[in-house]
mmCIF file with all atom_site columns, C-alpha atoms in Angstrom:
data_model
loop_
_atom_site.group_PDB
_atom_site.id
_atom_site.type_symbol
_atom_site.label_atom_id
_atom_site.label_alt_id
_atom_site.label_comp_id
_atom_site.label_asym_id
_atom_site.label_entity_id
_atom_site.label_seq_id
_atom_site.pdbx_PDB_ins_code
_atom_site.Cartn_x
_atom_site.Cartn_y
_atom_site.Cartn_z
_atom_site.occupancy
_atom_site.B_iso_or_equiv
_atom_site.pdbx_formal_charge
_atom_site.auth_seq_id
_atom_site.auth_comp_id
_atom_site.auth_asym_id
_atom_site.auth_atom_id
_atom_site.pdbx_PDB_model_num
ATOM 1   C CA . MET R 1 1   ? -6.171  -4.510  4.887  1.00 0.00 ? 424 MET R CA 1
ATOM 2   C CA . LEU R 1 2   ? -8.073  -7.322  4.294  1.00 0.00 ? 425 LEU R CA 1
ATOM 3   C CA . SER R 1 3   ? -11.506 -7.078  2.948  1.00 0.00 ? 426 SER R CA 1
ATOM 4   C CA . SER R 1 4   ? -14.781 -8.697  4.130  1.00 0.00 ? 427 SER R CA 1
ATOM 5   C CA . THR R 1 5   ? -14.783 -11.064 1.096  1.00 0.00 ? 428 THR R CA 1
ATOM 6   C CA . GLN R 1 6   ? -11.382 -12.152 1.759  1.00 0.00 ? 429 GLN R CA 1
ATOM 7   C CA . HIS R 1 7   ? -11.988 -12.700 5.554  1.00 0.00 ? 430 HIS R CA 1
ATOM 8   C CA . SER R 1 8   ? -15.208 -14.802 4.507  1.00 0.00 ? 431 SER R CA 1
ATOM 9   C CA . GLU R 1 9   ? -12.868 -16.785 2.330  1.00 0.00 ? 432 GLU R CA 1
ATOM 10  C CA . ILE R 1 10  ? -10.249 -17.517 5.486  1.00 0.00 ? 433 ILE R CA 1
ATOM 11  C CA . VAL R 1 11  ? -13.306 -18.236 7.448  1.00 0.00 ? 434 VAL R CA 1
ATOM 12  C CA . GLN R 1 12  ? -14.336 -20.862 4.697  1.00 0.00 ? 435 GLN R CA 1
ATOM 13  C CA . GLN R 1 13  ? -10.607 -22.070 4.663  1.00 0.00 ? 436 GLN R CA 1
ATOM 14  C CA . CYS R 1 14  ? -10.750 -22.654 8.197  1.00 0.00 ? 437 CYS R CA 1
ATOM 15  C CA . GLN R 1 15  ? -13.905 -24.501 8.208  1.00 0.00 ? 438 GLN R CA 1
ATOM 16  C CA . LYS R 1 16  ? -12.875 -26.647 5.437  1.00 0.00 ? 439 LYS R CA 1
ATOM 17  C CA . TYR R 1 17  ? -9.875  -28.063 7.415  1.00 0.00 ? 440 TYR R CA 1
ATOM 18  C CA . ILE R 1 18  ? -11.982 -28.433 10.391 1.00 0.00 ? 441 ILE R CA 1
ATOM 19  C CA . ASP R 1 19  ? -14.437 -30.487 8.449  1.00 0.00 ? 442 ASP R CA 1
ATOM 20  C CA . ILE R 1 20  ? -11.675 -32.842 7.271  1.00 0.00 ? 443 ILE R CA 1
ATOM 21  C CA . ALA R 1 21  ? -10.582 -33.257 10.629 1.00 0.00 ? 444 ALA R CA 1
ATOM 22  C CA . ASN R 1 22  ? -14.033 -33.830 11.789 1.00 0.00 ? 445 ASN R CA 1
ATOM 23  C CA . ASN R 1 23  ? -14.448 -36.645 9.119  1.00 0.00 ? 446 ASN R CA 1
ATOM 24  C CA . PHE R 1 24  ? -11.128 -38.119 9.957  1.00 0.00 ? 447 PHE R CA 1
ATOM 25  C CA . TYR R 1 25  ? -11.307 -38.240 13.558 1.00 0.00 ? 448 TYR R CA 1
ATOM 26  C CA . LYS R 1 26  ? -15.172 -38.627 13.691 1.00 0.00 ? 449 LYS R CA 1
ATOM 27  C CA . PRO R 1 27  ? -15.482 -41.355 16.458 1.00 0.00 ? 450 PRO R CA 1
ATOM 28  C CA . GLU R 1 28  ? -12.901 -39.949 18.844 1.00 0.00 ? 451 GLU R CA 1
ATOM 29  C CA . ILE R 1 29  ? -13.273 -36.284 19.137 1.00 0.00 ? 452 ILE R CA 1
ATOM 30  C CA . SER R 1 30  ? -15.058 -33.268 17.294 1.00 0.00 ? 453 SER R CA 1
ATOM 31  C CA . PHE R 1 31  ? -14.043 -29.941 16.455 1.00 0.00 ? 454 PHE R CA 1
ATOM 32  C CA . THR R 1 32  ? -15.293 -26.545 16.239 1.00 0.00 ? 455 THR R CA 1
ATOM 33  C CA . LEU R 1 33  ? -14.416 -23.364 14.340 1.00 0.00 ? 456 LEU R CA 1
ATOM 34  C CA . PRO R 1 34  ? -11.798 -21.487 15.955 1.00 0.00 ? 457 PRO R CA 1
ATOM 35  C CA . THR R 1 35  ? -12.069 -17.983 16.521 1.00 0.00 ? 458 THR R CA 1
ATOM 36  C CA . ILE R 1 36  ? -10.177 -16.341 13.673 1.00 0.00 ? 459 ILE R CA 1
ATOM 37  C CA . ALA R 1 37  ? -8.047  -12.863 14.836 1.00 0.00 ? 460 ALA R CA 1
ATOM 38  C CA . TYR R 1 38  ? -5.738  -11.005 12.804 1.00 0.00 ? 461 TYR R CA 1
ATOM 39  C CA . ASN R 1 39  ? -3.182  -9.424  15.402 1.00 0.00 ? 462 ASN R CA 1
ATOM 40  C CA . VAL R 1 40  ? -0.026  -11.254 14.682 1.00 0.00 ? 463 VAL R CA 1
ATOM 41  C CA . ARG R 1 41  ? 2.787   -9.071  14.497 1.00 0.00 ? 464 ARG R CA 1
ATOM 42  C CA . GLY R 1 42  ? 6.403   -9.104  13.039 1.00 0.00 ? 465 GLY R CA 1
ATOM 43  C CA . THR R 1 43  ? 7.287   -11.594 10.559 1.00 0.00 ? 466 THR R CA 1
ATOM 44  C CA . CYS R 1 44  ? 5.514   -14.435 11.959 1.00 0.00 ? 467 CYS R CA 1
ATOM 45  C CA . ALA R 1 45  ? 2.499   -15.454 9.214  1.00 0.00 ? 468 ALA R CA 1
ATOM 46  C CA . GLY R 1 46  ? 0.457   -17.166 12.013 1.00 0.00 ? 469 GLY R CA 1
ATOM 47  C CA . LEU R 1 47  ? -0.227  -18.578 15.600 1.00 0.00 ? 470 LEU R CA 1
ATOM 48  C CA . ALA R 1 48  ? -2.687  -21.147 17.153 1.00 0.00 ? 471 ALA R CA 1
ATOM 49  C CA . LYS R 1 49  ? -3.805  -20.599 20.449 1.00 0.00 ? 472 LYS R CA 1
ATOM 50  C CA . PHE R 1 50  ? -5.262  -24.060 21.640 1.00 0.00 ? 473 PHE R CA 1
ATOM 51  C CA . LYS R 1 51  ? -6.159  -22.788 25.349 1.00 0.00 ? 474 LYS R CA 1
ATOM 52  C CA . ILE R 1 52  ? -8.499  -20.411 23.787 1.00 0.00 ? 475 ILE R CA 1
ATOM 53  C CA . TRP R 1 53  ? -9.067  -22.336 20.249 1.00 0.00 ? 476 TRP R CA 1
ATOM 54  C CA . THR R 1 54  ? -8.200  -19.489 18.344 1.00 0.00 ? 477 THR R CA 1
ATOM 55  C CA . VAL R 1 55  ? -6.157  -19.147 15.320 1.00 0.00 ? 478 VAL R CA 1
ATOM 56  C CA . ALA R 1 56  ? -4.409  -15.578 14.535 1.00 0.00 ? 479 ALA R CA 1
ATOM 57  C CA . PHE R 1 57  ? -2.940  -14.396 11.510 1.00 0.00 ? 480 PHE R CA 1
ATOM 58  C CA . ASN R 1 58  ? -0.516  -11.438 10.369 1.00 0.00 ? 481 ASN R CA 1
ATOM 59  C CA . PRO R 1 59  ? -2.966  -9.413  8.256  1.00 0.00 ? 482 PRO R CA 1
ATOM 60  C CA . ILE R 1 60  ? 0.149   -7.697  6.337  1.00 0.00 ? 483 ILE R CA 1
ATOM 61  C CA . ILE R 1 61  ? 1.735   -10.947 5.550  1.00 0.00 ? 484 ILE R CA 1
ATOM 62  C CA . PHE R 1 62  ? -1.592  -12.504 4.542  1.00 0.00 ? 485 PHE R CA 1
ATOM 63  C CA . TYR R 1 63  ? -2.920  -9.625  2.386  1.00 0.00 ? 486 TYR R CA 1
ATOM 64  C CA . HIS R 1 64  ? 0.397   -9.624  0.391  1.00 0.00 ? 487 HIS R CA 1
ATOM 65  C CA . ASN R 1 65  ? 0.290   -13.731 0.139  1.00 0.00 ? 488 ASN R CA 1
ATOM 66  C CA . TYR R 1 66  ? -3.119  -14.148 0.110  1.00 0.00 ? 489 TYR R CA 1
ATOM 67  C CA . GLU R 1 67  ? -3.347  -17.254 -2.240 1.00 0.00 ? 490 GLU R CA 1
ATOM 68  C CA . ASP R 1 68  ? -0.409  -19.081 -0.723 1.00 0.00 ? 491 ASP R CA 1
ATOM 69  C CA . SER R 1 69  ? -1.434  -17.847 2.766  1.00 0.00 ? 492 SER R CA 1
ATOM 70  C CA . LEU R 1 70  ? -4.990  -19.581 2.560  1.00 0.00 ? 493 LEU R CA 1
ATOM 71  C CA . LYS R 1 71  ? -3.510  -22.815 0.937  1.00 0.00 ? 494 LYS R CA 1
ATOM 72  C CA . ASN R 1 72  ? -0.449  -23.286 3.531  1.00 0.00 ? 495 ASN R CA 1
ATOM 73  C CA . THR R 1 73  ? -0.951  -20.950 6.839  1.00 0.00 ? 496 THR R CA 1
ATOM 74  C CA . VAL R 1 74  ? -4.455  -21.708 7.111  1.00 0.00 ? 497 VAL R CA 1
ATOM 75  C CA . PRO R 1 75  ? -3.867  -25.524 7.295  1.00 0.00 ? 498 PRO R CA 1
ATOM 76  C CA . HIS R 1 76  ? -0.698  -25.013 9.084  1.00 0.00 ? 499 HIS R CA 1
ATOM 77  C CA . GLU R 1 77  ? -2.476  -23.284 12.141 1.00 0.00 ? 500 GLU R CA 1
ATOM 78  C CA . ILE R 1 78  ? -5.591  -25.435 12.150 1.00 0.00 ? 501 ILE R CA 1
ATOM 79  C CA . ALA R 1 79  ? -3.369  -28.287 12.029 1.00 0.00 ? 502 ALA R CA 1
ATOM 80  C CA . HIS R 1 80  ? -1.740  -27.193 15.434 1.00 0.00 ? 503 HIS R CA 1
ATOM 81  C CA . LEU R 1 81  ? -5.210  -26.732 17.278 1.00 0.00 ? 504 LEU R CA 1
ATOM 82  C CA . ILE R 1 82  ? -5.861  -30.380 15.781 1.00 0.00 ? 505 ILE R CA 1
ATOM 83  C CA . ASP R 1 83  ? -2.742  -31.790 17.090 1.00 0.00 ? 506 ASP R CA 1
ATOM 84  C CA . PHE R 1 84  ? -2.635  -30.200 20.342 1.00 0.00 ? 507 PHE R CA 1
ATOM 85  C CA . SER R 1 85  ? -6.209  -31.517 20.801 1.00 0.00 ? 508 SER R CA 1
ATOM 86  C CA . LEU R 1 86  ? -5.422  -34.823 20.014 1.00 0.00 ? 509 LEU R CA 1
ATOM 87  C CA . GLN R 1 87  ? -2.479  -35.180 22.289 1.00 0.00 ? 510 GLN R CA 1
ATOM 88  C CA . ALA R 1 88  ? -4.293  -33.742 25.005 1.00 0.00 ? 511 ALA R CA 1
ATOM 89  C CA . LYS R 1 89  ? -6.975  -36.493 24.450 1.00 0.00 ? 512 LYS R CA 1
ATOM 90  C CA . ARG R 1 90  ? -4.214  -39.324 24.651 1.00 0.00 ? 513 ARG R CA 1
ATOM 91  C CA . PRO R 1 91  ? -3.965  -40.868 27.881 1.00 0.00 ? 514 PRO R CA 1
ATOM 92  C CA . ALA R 1 92  ? -0.342  -41.551 26.922 1.00 0.00 ? 515 ALA R CA 1
ATOM 93  C CA . MET R 1 93  ? 0.524   -38.113 26.780 1.00 0.00 ? 516 MET R CA 1
ATOM 94  C CA . ILE R 1 94  ? -1.453  -36.869 29.965 1.00 0.00 ? 517 ILE R CA 1
ATOM 95  C CA . GLY R 1 95  ? 1.482   -35.964 32.536 1.00 0.00 ? 518 GLY R CA 1
ATOM 96  C CA . ARG R 1 96  ? 4.191   -36.171 29.749 1.00 0.00 ? 519 ARG R CA 1
ATOM 97  C CA . LYS R 1 97  ? 6.202   -33.601 28.285 1.00 0.00 ? 520 LYS R CA 1
ATOM 98  C CA . ARG R 1 98  ? 4.321   -32.411 24.596 1.00 0.00 ? 521 ARG R CA 1
ATOM 99  C CA . GLN R 1 99  ? 5.866   -33.393 21.594 1.00 0.00 ? 522 GLN R CA 1
ATOM 100 C CA . SER R 1 100 ? 7.231   -30.931 19.346 1.00 0.00 ? 523 SER R CA 1
ATOM 101 C CA . ALA R 1 101 ? 4.975   -28.239 17.780 1.00 0.00 ? 524 ALA R CA 1
ATOM 102 C CA . HIS R 1 102 ? 5.646   -29.324 14.103 1.00 0.00 ? 525 HIS R CA 1
ATOM 103 C CA . GLY R 1 103 ? 6.494   -33.035 14.941 1.00 0.00 ? 526 GLY R CA 1
ATOM 104 C CA . PRO R 1 104 ? 5.417   -36.198 13.427 1.00 0.00 ? 527 PRO R CA 1
ATOM 105 C CA . SER R 1 105 ? 1.896   -35.424 14.737 1.00 0.00 ? 528 SER R CA 1
ATOM 106 C CA . TRP R 1 106 ? 1.633   -32.135 13.336 1.00 0.00 ? 529 TRP R CA 1
ATOM 107 C CA . MET R 1 107 ? 2.944   -33.439 10.037 1.00 0.00 ? 530 MET R CA 1
ATOM 108 C CA . TYR R 1 108 ? 0.389   -36.248 9.912  1.00 0.00 ? 531 TYR R CA 1
ATOM 109 C CA . VAL R 1 109 ? -2.462  -33.706 10.263 1.00 0.00 ? 532 VAL R CA 1
ATOM 110 C CA . MET R 1 110 ? -0.795  -31.895 7.684  1.00 0.00 ? 533 MET R CA 1
ATOM 111 C CA . ARG R 1 111 ? -1.080  -34.855 5.657  1.00 0.00 ? 534 ARG R CA 1
ATOM 112 C CA . VAL R 1 112 ? -4.445  -35.760 6.305  1.00 0.00 ? 535 VAL R CA 1
ATOM 113 C CA . PHE R 1 113 ? -5.368  -32.021 4.990  1.00 0.00 ? 536 PHE R CA 1
ATOM 114 C CA . GLY R 1 114 ? -3.448  -33.180 1.680  1.00 0.00 ? 537 GLY R CA 1
ATOM 115 C CA . VAL R 1 115 ? -0.764  -30.145 2.620  1.00 0.00 ? 538 VAL R CA 1
ATOM 116 C CA . VAL R 1 116 ? 2.703   -30.702 2.412  1.00 0.00 ? 539 VAL R CA 1
ATOM 117 C CA . PRO R 1 117 ? 4.163   -29.819 5.994  1.00 0.00 ? 540 PRO R CA 1
ATOM 118 C CA . LYS R 1 118 ? 6.315   -26.978 5.947  1.00 0.00 ? 541 LYS R CA 1
ATOM 119 C CA . ARG R 1 119 ? 7.618   -25.496 9.501  1.00 0.00 ? 542 ARG R CA 1
ATOM 120 C CA . THR R 1 120 ? 8.201   -21.595 8.492  1.00 0.00 ? 543 THR R CA 1
ATOM 121 C CA . HIS R 1 121 ? 7.143   -19.842 5.400  1.00 0.00 ? 544 HIS R CA 1
ATOM 122 C CA . SER R 1 122 ? 9.363   -18.344 2.851  1.00 0.00 ? 545 SER R CA 1
ATOM 123 C CA . TYR R 1 123 ? 7.350   -15.197 2.284  1.00 0.00 ? 546 TYR R CA 1
ATOM 124 C CA . ASP R 1 124 ? 8.830   -11.778 1.679  1.00 0.00 ? 547 ASP R CA 1
ATOM 125 C CA . THR R 1 125 ? 8.482   -9.599  4.923  1.00 0.00 ? 548 THR R CA 1
ATOM 126 C CA . SER R 1 126 ? 10.293  -6.857  3.565  1.00 0.00 ? 549 SER R CA 1
ATOM 127 C CA . MET R 1 127 ? 6.901   -4.939  3.998  1.00 0.00 ? 550 MET R CA 1
ATOM 128 C CA . VAL R 1 128 ? 6.466   -5.553  7.788  1.00 0.00 ? 551 VAL R CA 1
ATOM 129 C CA . ASN R 1 129 ? 7.463   -3.077  9.954  1.00 0.00 ? 552 ASN R CA 1
ATOM 130 C CA . VAL R 1 130 ? 9.867   -4.889  12.525 1.00 0.00 ? 553 VAL R CA 1
ATOM 131 C CA . GLY R 1 131 ? 10.407  -2.777  15.522 1.00 0.00 ? 554 GLY R CA 1
ATOM 132 C CA . MET R 1 132 ? 13.899  -1.761  15.484 1.00 0.00 ? 555 MET R CA 1
ATOM 133 C CA . VAL R 1 133 ? 16.000  -2.274  18.807 1.00 0.00 ? 556 VAL R CA 1
ATOM 134 C CA . GLN R 1 134 ? 17.250  0.925   20.453 1.00 0.00 ? 557 GLN R CA 1
ATOM 135 C CA . LYS R 1 135 ? 21.059  0.145   20.971 1.00 0.00 ? 558 LYS R CA 1
ATOM 136 C CA . PHE R 1 136 ? 22.935  1.618   23.893 1.00 0.00 ? 559 PHE R CA 1
ATOM 137 C CA . SER R 1 137 ? 26.516  1.837   23.960 1.00 0.00 ? 560 SER R CA 1
ATOM 138 C CA . TYR R 1 138 ? 28.732  1.455   27.097 1.00 0.00 ? 561 TYR R CA 1
ATOM 139 C CA . THR R 1 139 ? 32.331  2.082   27.803 1.00 0.00 ? 562 THR R CA 1
ATOM 140 C CA . CYS R 1 140 ? 34.553  0.000   29.941 1.00 0.00 ? 563 CYS R CA 1
ATOM 141 C CA . ASN R 1 141 ? 38.150  0.553   31.366 1.00 0.00 ? 564 ASN R CA 1
ATOM 142 C CA . CYS R 1 142 ? 39.705  -0.480  28.184 1.00 0.00 ? 565 CYS R CA 1
ATOM 143 C CA . ASN R 1 143 ? 38.163  2.421   26.389 1.00 0.00 ? 566 ASN R CA 1
ATOM 144 C CA . LYS R 1 144 ? 36.378  -0.441  24.219 1.00 0.00 ? 567 LYS R CA 1
ATOM 145 C CA . SER R 1 145 ? 32.196  0.194   23.373 1.00 0.00 ? 568 SER R CA 1
ATOM 146 C CA . ILE R 1 146 ? 30.053  -2.632  24.454 1.00 0.00 ? 569 ILE R CA 1
ATOM 147 C CA . ILE R 1 147 ? 26.894  -2.305  22.461 1.00 0.00 ? 570 ILE R CA 1
ATOM 148 C CA . VAL R 1 148 ? 23.792  -3.756  24.200 1.00 0.00 ? 571 VAL R CA 1
ATOM 149 C CA . GLY R 1 149 ? 19.968  -3.846  22.983 1.00 0.00 ? 572 GLY R CA 1
ATOM 150 C CA . SER R 1 150 ? 17.305  -2.226  24.829 1.00 0.00 ? 573 SER R CA 1
ATOM 151 C CA . ASN R 1 151 ? 16.154  -5.554  26.897 1.00 0.00 ? 574 ASN R CA 1
ATOM 152 C CA . VAL R 1 152 ? 19.827  -5.537  28.355 1.00 0.00 ? 575 VAL R CA 1
ATOM 153 C CA . HIS R 1 153 ? 19.950  -2.029  28.911 1.00 0.00 ? 576 HIS R CA 1
ATOM 154 C CA . ASN R 1 154 ? 16.960  -1.917  30.861 1.00 0.00 ? 577 ASN R CA 1
ATOM 155 C CA . LYS R 1 155 ? 18.017  -4.766  33.128 1.00 0.00 ? 578 LYS R CA 1
ATOM 156 C CA . ILE R 1 156 ? 21.198  -3.045  33.751 1.00 0.00 ? 579 ILE R CA 1
ATOM 157 C CA . GLN R 1 157 ? 19.229  0.311   34.785 1.00 0.00 ? 580 GLN R CA 1
ATOM 158 C CA . ARG R 1 158 ? 16.731  -1.694  37.043 1.00 0.00 ? 581 ARG R CA 1
ATOM 159 C CA . LYS R 1 159 ? 19.687  -3.404  38.479 1.00 0.00 ? 582 LYS R CA 1
ATOM 160 C CA . LEU R 1 160 ? 18.134  -6.843  37.635 1.00 0.00 ? 583 LEU R CA 1
ATOM 161 C CA . LYS R 1 161 ? 21.135  -8.035  36.232 1.00 0.00 ? 584 LYS R CA 1
ATOM 162 C CA . THR R 1 162 ? 25.007  -7.128  35.947 1.00 0.00 ? 585 THR R CA 1
ATOM 163 C CA . TYR R 1 163 ? 27.146  -7.676  33.020 1.00 0.00 ? 586 TYR R CA 1
ATOM 164 C CA . ARG R 1 164 ? 30.892  -7.795  32.560 1.00 0.00 ? 587 ARG R CA 1
ATOM 165 C CA . SER R 1 165 ? 33.401  -6.249  29.779 1.00 0.00 ? 588 SER R CA 1
ATOM 166 C CA . LYS R 1 166 ? 34.603  -9.301  28.120 1.00 0.00 ? 589 LYS R CA 1
ATOM 167 C CA . CYS R 1 167 ? 38.132  -7.637  27.450 1.00 0.00 ? 590 CYS R CA 1
ATOM 168 C CA . CYS R 1 168 ? 38.737  -5.734  30.974 1.00 0.00 ? 591 CYS R CA 1
ATOM 169 C CA . LYS R 1 169 ? 36.233  -7.730  33.249 1.00 0.00 ? 592 LYS R CA 1
ATOM 170 C CA . MET R 1 170 ? 34.979  -4.342  34.207 1.00 0.00 ? 593 MET R CA 1
ATOM 171 C CA . ARG R 1 171 ? 31.301  -4.731  35.877 1.00 0.00 ? 594 ARG R CA 1
ATOM 172 C CA . ILE R 1 172 ? 28.705  -2.737  33.842 1.00 0.00 ? 595 ILE R CA 1
ATOM 173 C CA . ASP R 1 173 ? 25.900  -1.587  35.881 1.00 0.00 ? 596 ASP R CA 1
ATOM 174 C CA . ALA R 1 174 ? 23.563  1.335   36.486 1.00 0.00 ? 597 ALA R CA 1
ATOM 175 C CA . MET R 1 175 ? 26.254  3.517   37.477 1.00 0.00 ? 598 MET R CA 1
ATOM 176 C CA . SER R 1 176 ? 28.316  3.033   34.286 1.00 0.00 ? 599 SER R CA 1
ATOM 177 C CA . ALA R 1 177 ? 28.311  5.653   31.758 1.00 0.00 ? 600 ALA R CA 1
ATOM 178 C CA . PHE R 1 178 ? 26.253  4.669   28.505 1.00 0.00 ? 601 PHE R CA 1
ATOM 179 C CA . VAL R 1 179 ? 25.096  6.580   25.249 1.00 0.00 ? 602 VAL R CA 1
ATOM 180 C CA . LYS R 1 180 ? 21.864  5.821   23.583 1.00 0.00 ? 603 LYS R CA 1
ATOM 181 C CA . LEU R 1 181 ? 22.907  5.334   19.812 1.00 0.00 ? 604 LEU R CA 1
#
């Protein structure tokens, strides 16, 4: 969906923020351009994967919100990589629990980039095909329907977990009758 020209602009934006980080953190650390992927699905606009130094974007959301994604989603994800990298290098952080992904250090990197740190996007995601969860209805002794999603249904059927009805406390297991909705 994204053109080769748009991909080039995305790469340029990523490089722009890497350059800003390199100039700001120059003696301490040097950053390289991450791998750029377009494999994020659902309503998530982007992801940063520190261990493989990759930023991934949702191509549908990016296409429909191109200019804003360049200005906000790209620096948001690059800031995650920079923040993760800086936290990993700090001796005080070794062996300690990592700070929040959108915590003060990430916000600081966003400000270094000259971008307002926002945790989530507000894009219209109606064009994104979010997988509909299948629903299943189990019936308890009270003749009440217990609607569960496919994850719970599969756990019940594989005998990984048992559930109980809230009304009569009947055990719902793989032998219970169910109807796919």
